[in-house]
CSV table of C-alpha atoms in Angstrom, one decimal:
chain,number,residue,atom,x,y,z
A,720,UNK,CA,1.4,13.9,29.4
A,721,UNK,CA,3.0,11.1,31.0
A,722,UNK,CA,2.7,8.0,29.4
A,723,UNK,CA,1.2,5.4,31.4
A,724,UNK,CA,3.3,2.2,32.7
A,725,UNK,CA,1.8,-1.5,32.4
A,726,UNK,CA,2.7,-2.6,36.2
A,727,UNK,CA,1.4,-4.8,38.4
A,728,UNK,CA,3.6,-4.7,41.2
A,729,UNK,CA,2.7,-3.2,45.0
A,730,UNK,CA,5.2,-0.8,45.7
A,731,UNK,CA,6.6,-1.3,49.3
A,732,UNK,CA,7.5,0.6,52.1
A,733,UNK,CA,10.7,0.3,51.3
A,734,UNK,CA,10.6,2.2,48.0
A,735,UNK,CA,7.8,4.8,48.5
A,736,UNK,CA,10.4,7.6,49.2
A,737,UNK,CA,11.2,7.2,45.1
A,738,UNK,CA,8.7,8.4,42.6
A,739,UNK,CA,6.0,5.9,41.7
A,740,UNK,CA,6.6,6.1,38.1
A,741,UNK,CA,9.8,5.7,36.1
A,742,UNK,CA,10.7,8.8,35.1
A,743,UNK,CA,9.4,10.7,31.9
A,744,UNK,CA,9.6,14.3,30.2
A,745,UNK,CA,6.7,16.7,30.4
A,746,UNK,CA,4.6,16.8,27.7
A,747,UNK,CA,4.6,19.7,25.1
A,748,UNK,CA,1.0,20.8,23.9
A,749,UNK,CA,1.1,19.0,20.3
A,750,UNK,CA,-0.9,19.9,17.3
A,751,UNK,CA,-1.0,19.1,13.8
A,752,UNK,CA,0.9,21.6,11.5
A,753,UNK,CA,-0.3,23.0,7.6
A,754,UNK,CA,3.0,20.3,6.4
A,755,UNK,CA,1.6,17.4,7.9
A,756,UNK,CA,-2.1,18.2,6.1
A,757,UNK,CA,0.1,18.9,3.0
A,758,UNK,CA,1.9,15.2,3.3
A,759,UNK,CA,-1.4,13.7,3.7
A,760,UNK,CA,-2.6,15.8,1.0
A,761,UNK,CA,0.4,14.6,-1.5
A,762,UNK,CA,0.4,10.8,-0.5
A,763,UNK,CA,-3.5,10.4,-0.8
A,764,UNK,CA,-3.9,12.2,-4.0
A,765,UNK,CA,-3.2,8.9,-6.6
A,766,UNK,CA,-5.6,6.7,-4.0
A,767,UNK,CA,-8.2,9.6,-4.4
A,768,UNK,CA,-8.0,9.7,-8.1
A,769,UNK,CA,-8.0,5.9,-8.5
A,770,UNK,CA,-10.9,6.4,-5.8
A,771,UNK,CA,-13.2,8.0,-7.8
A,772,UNK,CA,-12.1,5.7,-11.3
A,773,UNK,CA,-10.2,8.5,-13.2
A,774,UNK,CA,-7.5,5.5,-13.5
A,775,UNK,CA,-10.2,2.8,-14.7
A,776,UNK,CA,-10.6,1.2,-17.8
A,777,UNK,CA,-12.6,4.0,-19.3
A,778,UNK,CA,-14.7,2.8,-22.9
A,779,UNK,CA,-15.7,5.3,-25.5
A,780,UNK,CA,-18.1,5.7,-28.4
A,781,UNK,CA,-17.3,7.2,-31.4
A,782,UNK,CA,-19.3,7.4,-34.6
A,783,UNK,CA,-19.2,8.3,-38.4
A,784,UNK,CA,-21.7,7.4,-40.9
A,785,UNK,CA,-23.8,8.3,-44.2
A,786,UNK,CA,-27.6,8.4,-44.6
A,787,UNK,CA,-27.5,4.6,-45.4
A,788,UNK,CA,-24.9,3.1,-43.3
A,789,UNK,CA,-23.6,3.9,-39.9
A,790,UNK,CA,-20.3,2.3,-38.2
A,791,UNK,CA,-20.1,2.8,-34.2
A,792,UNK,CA,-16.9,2.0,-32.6
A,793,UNK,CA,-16.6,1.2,-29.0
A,794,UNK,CA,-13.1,1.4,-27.8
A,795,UNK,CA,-10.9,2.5,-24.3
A,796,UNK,CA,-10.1,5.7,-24.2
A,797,UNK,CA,-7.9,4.8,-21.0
A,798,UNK,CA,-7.0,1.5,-19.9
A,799,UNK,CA,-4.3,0.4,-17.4
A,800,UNK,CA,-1.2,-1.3,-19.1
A,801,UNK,CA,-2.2,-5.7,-18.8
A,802,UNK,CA,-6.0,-5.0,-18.5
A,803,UNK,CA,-8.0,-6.3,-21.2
A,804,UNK,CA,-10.9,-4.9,-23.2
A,805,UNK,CA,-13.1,-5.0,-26.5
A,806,UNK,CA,-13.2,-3.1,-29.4
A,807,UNK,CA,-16.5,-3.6,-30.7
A,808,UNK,CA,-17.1,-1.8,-34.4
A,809,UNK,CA,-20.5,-2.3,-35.3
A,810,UNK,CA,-21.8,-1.3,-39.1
A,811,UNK,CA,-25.5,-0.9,-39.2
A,812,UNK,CA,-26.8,-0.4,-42.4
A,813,UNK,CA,-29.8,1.8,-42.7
A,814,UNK,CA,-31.4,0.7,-46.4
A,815,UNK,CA,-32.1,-2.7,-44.6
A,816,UNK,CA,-30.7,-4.3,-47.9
A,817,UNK,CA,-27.7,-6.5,-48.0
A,818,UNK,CA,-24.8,-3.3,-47.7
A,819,UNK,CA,-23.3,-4.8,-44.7
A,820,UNK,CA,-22.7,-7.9,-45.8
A,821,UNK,CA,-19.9,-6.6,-48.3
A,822,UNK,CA,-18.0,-4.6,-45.8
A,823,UNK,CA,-14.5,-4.9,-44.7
A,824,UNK,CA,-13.3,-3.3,-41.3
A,825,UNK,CA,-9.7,-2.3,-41.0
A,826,UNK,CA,-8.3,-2.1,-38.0
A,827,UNK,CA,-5.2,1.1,-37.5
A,828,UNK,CA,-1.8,-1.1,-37.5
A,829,UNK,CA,-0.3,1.3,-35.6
A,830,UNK,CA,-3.0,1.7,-32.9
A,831,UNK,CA,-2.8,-2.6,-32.9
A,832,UNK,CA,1.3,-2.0,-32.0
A,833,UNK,CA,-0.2,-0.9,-28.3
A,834,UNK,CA,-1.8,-3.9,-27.9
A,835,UNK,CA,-1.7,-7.4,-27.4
A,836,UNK,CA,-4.3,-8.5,-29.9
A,837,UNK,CA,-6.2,-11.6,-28.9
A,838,UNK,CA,-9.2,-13.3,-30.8
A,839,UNK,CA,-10.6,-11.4,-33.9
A,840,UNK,CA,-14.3,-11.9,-34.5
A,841,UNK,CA,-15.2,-12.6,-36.9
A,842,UNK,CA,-12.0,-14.0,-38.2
A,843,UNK,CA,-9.9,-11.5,-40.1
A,844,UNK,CA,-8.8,-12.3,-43.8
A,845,UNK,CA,-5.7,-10.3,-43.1
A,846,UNK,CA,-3.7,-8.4,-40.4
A,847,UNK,CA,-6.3,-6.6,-38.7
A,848,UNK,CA,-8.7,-7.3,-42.3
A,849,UNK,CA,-12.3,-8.1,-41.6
A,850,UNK,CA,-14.3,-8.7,-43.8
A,851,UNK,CA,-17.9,-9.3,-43.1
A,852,UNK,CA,-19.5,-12.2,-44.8
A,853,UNK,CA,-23.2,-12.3,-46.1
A,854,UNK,CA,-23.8,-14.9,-43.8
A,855,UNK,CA,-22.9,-13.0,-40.8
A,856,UNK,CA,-25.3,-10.2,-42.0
A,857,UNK,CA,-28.4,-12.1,-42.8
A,858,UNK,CA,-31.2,-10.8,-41.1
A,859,UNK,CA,-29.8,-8.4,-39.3
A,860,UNK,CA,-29.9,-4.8,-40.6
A,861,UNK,CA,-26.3,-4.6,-38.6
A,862,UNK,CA,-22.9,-7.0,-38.0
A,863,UNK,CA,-20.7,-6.3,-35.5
A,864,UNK,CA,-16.8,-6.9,-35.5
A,865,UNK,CA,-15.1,-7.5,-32.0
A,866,UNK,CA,-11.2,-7.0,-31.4
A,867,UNK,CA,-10.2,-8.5,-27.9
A,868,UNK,CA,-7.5,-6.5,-26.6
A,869,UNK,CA,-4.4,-6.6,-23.9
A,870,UNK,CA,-3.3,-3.1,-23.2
A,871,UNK,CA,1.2,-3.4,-23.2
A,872,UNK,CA,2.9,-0.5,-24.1
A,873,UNK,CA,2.2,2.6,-22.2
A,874,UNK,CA,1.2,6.1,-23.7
A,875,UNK,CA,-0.7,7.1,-26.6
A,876,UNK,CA,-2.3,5.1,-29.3
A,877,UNK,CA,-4.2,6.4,-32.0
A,878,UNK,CA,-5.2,5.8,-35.3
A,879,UNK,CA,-8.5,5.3,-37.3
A,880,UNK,CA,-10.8,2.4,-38.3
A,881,UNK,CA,-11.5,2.3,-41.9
A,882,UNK,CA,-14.6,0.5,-43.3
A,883,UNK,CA,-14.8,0.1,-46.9
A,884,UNK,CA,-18.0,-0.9,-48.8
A,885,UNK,CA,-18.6,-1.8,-52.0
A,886,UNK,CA,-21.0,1.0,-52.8
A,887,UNK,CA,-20.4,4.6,-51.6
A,888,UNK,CA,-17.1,6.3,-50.2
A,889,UNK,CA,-15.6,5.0,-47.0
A,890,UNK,CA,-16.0,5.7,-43.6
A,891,UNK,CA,-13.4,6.5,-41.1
A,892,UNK,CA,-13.3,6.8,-37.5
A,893,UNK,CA,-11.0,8.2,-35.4
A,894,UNK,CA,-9.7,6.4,-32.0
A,895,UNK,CA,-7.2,7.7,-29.5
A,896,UNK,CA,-6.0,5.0,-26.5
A,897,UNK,CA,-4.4,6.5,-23.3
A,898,UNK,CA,-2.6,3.4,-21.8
A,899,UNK,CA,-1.3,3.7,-18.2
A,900,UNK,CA,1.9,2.1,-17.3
B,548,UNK,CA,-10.8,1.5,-5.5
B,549,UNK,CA,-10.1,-2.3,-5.2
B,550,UNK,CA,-6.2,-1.8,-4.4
B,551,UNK,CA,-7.1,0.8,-2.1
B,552,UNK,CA,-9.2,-1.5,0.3
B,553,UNK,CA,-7.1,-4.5,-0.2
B,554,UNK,CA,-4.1,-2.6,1.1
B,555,UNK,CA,-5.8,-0.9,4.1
B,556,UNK,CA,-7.0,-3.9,5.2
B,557,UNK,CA,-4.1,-5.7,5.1
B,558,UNK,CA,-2.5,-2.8,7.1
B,559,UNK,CA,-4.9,-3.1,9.8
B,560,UNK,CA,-4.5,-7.1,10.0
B,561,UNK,CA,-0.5,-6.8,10.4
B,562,UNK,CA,-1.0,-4.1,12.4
B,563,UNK,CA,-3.4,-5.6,14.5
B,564,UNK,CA,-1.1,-8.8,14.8
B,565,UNK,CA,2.2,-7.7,15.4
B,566,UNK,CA,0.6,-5.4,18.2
B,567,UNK,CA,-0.8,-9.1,18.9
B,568,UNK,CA,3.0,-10.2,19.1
B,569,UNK,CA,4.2,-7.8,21.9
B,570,UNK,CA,6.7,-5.6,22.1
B,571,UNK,CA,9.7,-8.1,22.6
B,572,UNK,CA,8.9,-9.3,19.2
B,573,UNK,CA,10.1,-7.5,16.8
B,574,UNK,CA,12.8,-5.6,19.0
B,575,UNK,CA,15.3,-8.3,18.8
B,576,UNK,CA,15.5,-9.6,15.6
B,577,UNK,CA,16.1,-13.1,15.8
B,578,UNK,CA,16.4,-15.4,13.1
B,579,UNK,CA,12.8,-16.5,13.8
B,580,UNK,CA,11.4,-13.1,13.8
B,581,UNK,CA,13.3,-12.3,10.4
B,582,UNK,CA,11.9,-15.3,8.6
B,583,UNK,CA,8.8,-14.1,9.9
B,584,UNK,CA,9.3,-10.4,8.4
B,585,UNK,CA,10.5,-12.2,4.8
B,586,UNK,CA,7.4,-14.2,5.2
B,587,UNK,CA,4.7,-11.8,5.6
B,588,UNK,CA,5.1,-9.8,2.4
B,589,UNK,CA,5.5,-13.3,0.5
B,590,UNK,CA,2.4,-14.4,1.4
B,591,UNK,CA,0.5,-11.1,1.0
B,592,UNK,CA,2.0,-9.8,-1.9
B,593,UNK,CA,-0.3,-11.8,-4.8
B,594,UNK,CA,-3.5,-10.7,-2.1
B,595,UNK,CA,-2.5,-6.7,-2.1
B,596,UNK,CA,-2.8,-5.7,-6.0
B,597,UNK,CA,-5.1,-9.1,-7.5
B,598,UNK,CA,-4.8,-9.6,-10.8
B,599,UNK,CA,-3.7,-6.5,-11.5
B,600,UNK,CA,0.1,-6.3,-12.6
B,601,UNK,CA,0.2,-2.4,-13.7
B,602,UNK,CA,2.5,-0.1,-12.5
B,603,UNK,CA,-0.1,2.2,-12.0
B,604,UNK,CA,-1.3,-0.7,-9.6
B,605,UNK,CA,1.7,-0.7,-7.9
B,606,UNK,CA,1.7,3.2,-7.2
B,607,UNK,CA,-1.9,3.3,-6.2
B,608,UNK,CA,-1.1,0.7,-3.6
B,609,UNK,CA,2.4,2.3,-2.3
B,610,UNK,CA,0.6,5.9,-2.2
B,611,UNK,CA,-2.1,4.3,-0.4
B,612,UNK,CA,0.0,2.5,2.6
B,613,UNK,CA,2.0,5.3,3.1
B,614,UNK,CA,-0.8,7.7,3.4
B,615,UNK,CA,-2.2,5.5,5.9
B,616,UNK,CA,1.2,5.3,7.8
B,617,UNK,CA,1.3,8.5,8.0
B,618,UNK,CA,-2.2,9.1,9.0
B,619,UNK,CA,-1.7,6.9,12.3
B,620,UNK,CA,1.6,8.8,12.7
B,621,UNK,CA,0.2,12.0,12.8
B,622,UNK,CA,-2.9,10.2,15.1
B,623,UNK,CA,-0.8,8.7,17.3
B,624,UNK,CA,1.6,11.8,17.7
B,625,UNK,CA,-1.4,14.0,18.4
B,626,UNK,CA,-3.7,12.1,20.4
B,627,UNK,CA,-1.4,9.8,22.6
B,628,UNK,CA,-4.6,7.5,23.6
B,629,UNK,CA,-4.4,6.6,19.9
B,630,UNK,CA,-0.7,5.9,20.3
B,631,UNK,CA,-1.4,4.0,23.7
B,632,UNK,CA,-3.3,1.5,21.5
B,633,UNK,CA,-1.0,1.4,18.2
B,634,UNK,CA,1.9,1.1,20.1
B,635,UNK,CA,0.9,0.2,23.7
B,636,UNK,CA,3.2,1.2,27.3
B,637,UNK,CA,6.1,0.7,28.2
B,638,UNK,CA,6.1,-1.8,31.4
B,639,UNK,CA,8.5,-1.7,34.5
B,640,UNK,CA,10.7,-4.7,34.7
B,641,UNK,CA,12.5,-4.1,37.8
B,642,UNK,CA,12.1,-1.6,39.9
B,643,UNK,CA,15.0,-0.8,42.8
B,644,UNK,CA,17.3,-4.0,42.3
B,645,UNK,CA,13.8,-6.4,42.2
B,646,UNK,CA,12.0,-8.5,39.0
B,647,UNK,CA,8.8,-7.9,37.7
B,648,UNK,CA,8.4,-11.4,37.2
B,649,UNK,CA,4.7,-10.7,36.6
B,650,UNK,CA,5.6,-8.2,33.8
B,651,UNK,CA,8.5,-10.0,32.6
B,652,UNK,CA,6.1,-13.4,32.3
B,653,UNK,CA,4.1,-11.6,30.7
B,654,UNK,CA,6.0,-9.4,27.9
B,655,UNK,CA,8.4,-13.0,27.6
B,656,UNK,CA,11.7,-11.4,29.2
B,657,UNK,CA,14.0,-13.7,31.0
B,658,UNK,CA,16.4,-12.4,33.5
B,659,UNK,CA,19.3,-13.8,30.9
B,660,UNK,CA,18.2,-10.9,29.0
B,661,UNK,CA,17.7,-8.3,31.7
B,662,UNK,CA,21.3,-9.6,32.8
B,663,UNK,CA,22.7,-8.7,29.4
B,664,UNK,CA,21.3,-5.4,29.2
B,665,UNK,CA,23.2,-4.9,32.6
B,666,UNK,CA,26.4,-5.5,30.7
B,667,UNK,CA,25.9,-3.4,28.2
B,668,UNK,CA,25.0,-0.5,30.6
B,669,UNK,CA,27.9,-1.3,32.9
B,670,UNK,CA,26.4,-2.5,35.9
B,671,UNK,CA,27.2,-5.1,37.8
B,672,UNK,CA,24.5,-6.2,39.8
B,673,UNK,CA,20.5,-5.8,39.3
B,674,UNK,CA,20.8,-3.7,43.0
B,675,UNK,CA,21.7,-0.9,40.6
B,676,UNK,CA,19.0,-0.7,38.9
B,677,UNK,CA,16.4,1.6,39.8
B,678,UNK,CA,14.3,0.8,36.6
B,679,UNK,CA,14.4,-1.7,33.9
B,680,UNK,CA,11.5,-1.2,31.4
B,681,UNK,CA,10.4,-3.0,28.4
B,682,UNK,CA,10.1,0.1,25.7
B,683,UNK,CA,7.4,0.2,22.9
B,684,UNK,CA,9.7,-0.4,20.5
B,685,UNK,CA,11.2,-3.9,22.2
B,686,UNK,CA,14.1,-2.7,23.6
B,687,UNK,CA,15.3,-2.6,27.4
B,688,UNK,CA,16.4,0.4,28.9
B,689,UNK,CA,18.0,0.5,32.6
B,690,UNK,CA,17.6,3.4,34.6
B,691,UNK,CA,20.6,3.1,37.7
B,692,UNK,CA,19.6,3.8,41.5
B,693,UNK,CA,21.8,6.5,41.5
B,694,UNK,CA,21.4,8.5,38.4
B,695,UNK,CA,22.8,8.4,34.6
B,696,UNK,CA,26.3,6.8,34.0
B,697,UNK,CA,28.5,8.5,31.7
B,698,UNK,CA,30.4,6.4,29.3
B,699,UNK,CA,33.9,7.5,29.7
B,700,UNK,CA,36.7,7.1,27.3
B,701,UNK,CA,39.7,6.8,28.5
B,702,UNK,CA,42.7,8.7,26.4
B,703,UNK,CA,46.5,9.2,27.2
B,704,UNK,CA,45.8,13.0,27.8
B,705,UNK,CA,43.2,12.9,30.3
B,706,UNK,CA,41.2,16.7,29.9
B,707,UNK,CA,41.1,17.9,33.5
């Protein structure tokens, strides 16, 4: 198809022998081609991923616990390298009596190294040490330890969160972190 | 899904205003036009990703502007209505030896640079012109009155 010429000029006498347009090439019949839905195809296929969140900050639960205490663990399993999130480990102890109050959380060192660790509540006795105080437990048949976290260094983190007790074996719980670059 | 619409829309703004622009624009890259290029991604760059400093970021939002380059490639190739109004027509400067001063006003063309393109052709004289037109892309191609000059090169053994 020719392609059509933005003119506003009134051709005269004098040039109507010669063709009215400038010149141009007929056109070929065009169609798209299997490559071109393949490009596409490549090119869109991070968008569509990150489309439908397989790229997002994604939190899971895991669990471990004894007929009188249970400790619940929310963590990322995936998380984009400089987002942020919260670990959350929550003990809940089951007998109602004061169990909870005399637990201490520790938090996998070598999971932390992925990490850009930010406030600790409530405030560690040590390196990733909690240690939950009766005070924070009073009343409440549960007590909850929160870890704010920067994802930094890309790949896999993993470890296991250890809560100790003065009564009864301890309980671990494994936690795996993809971080994206 | 945040990078993805950020990017898209700023594709379709810079799109819409350099086809805004005109042709002539971005043809002939003058110092103004290049401080203009420098500028644009200057100012957008902070908009297109947000807070969001990841790589992953990054690769989402390059994947994602050159799918959609592509996409109005392939639209414009197939469908040239689409390509009329990505890229817009071509318009007749001259026609046999006289201005367009309409189109010329119009697409910002003095005769200075309809004169230089003369030069470079090897013409003398706009008489020789059948066509001057302002291409999509900003440039200015002559078409002589009487048909395509061949650039010669001159040698010591002239091939008969």
């Amino acid at each position: 198809m020719a392609r059509d010429y933005e003119r506003d000029t009134v051709q005269s006498d004098e040039t109507a022998a010669f063709p009215d347009q400038p010149p141009h090439v007929p056109d070929i019949h065009r169609h798209f081609e299997a490559r071109h839905a393949l490009a596409v195809l490549l090119l869109a296929a991070l968008p569509l991923v990150a489309a439908v969140g397989l790229l997002d900050t994604r939190v899971r639960v895991a669990e471990a616990g004894t007929p009188d205490r249970v400790v619940r663990v929310e963590y990322p399993g995936r998380i984009r390298a400089t987002h942020g999130t919260t670990l959350r480990v929550e003990v809940t102890d089951n007998t109602h009596a004061d169990a909870a109050a005399s637990a201490r959380v520790t938090l996998p060192a070598g999971y932390l190294r992925g990490f850009h660790v930010g406030r600790i509540t409530p405030d560690p006795i040590a390196v990733g040490v909690v240690e939950i105080s009766p005070d924070a437990a009073a009343g409440s048949p549960s007590v909850r330890v929160d870890v704010e976290l920067e994802a930094r260094r890309f790949g896999v983190h993993q470890g296991e969160i250890r809560v100790t007790h003065a009564r009864g074996e301890p309980l671990t719980v494994p936690i795996r972190t993809f971080i994206f670059p | 899904m945040d990078i993805i619409v950020r990017v898209a829309l700023i594709y379709l703004f810079i799109m819409i205003g350099l086809r805004i622009l005109g042709k002539r624009e971005f043809g002939q890259l003058t110092p103004f036009e290049l401080v203009t290029l420098l500028l644009i991604p200057e100012i957008v760059s902070k908009s297109l990703t947000g807070p969001d400093y990841s790589l992953t970021a990054g690769f989402i939002g390059i994947a994602t502007l050159l799918t959609l380059v592509l996409l109005t490639s392939l639209m414009a190739y197939r469908f040239p209505a689409v390509a009329r109004i990505i890229d817009g027509a071509p318009a007749v400067l001259a026609r046999d030896g006289a201005l367009d001063a309409r189109n010329m006003n119009r697409e910002r063309v003095s005769p200075e640079e309809i004169r230089l393109e003369l030069h470079k052709y090897g013409l003398e004289e706009l008489a020789q012109v059948r066509w001057a037109l302002l291409e999509v892309d900003g440039s200015i191609t002559l078409v002589p009155t009487e048909g395509p000059t061949p650039v010669r090169i001159r040698d010591e053994k002239e091939v008969p």
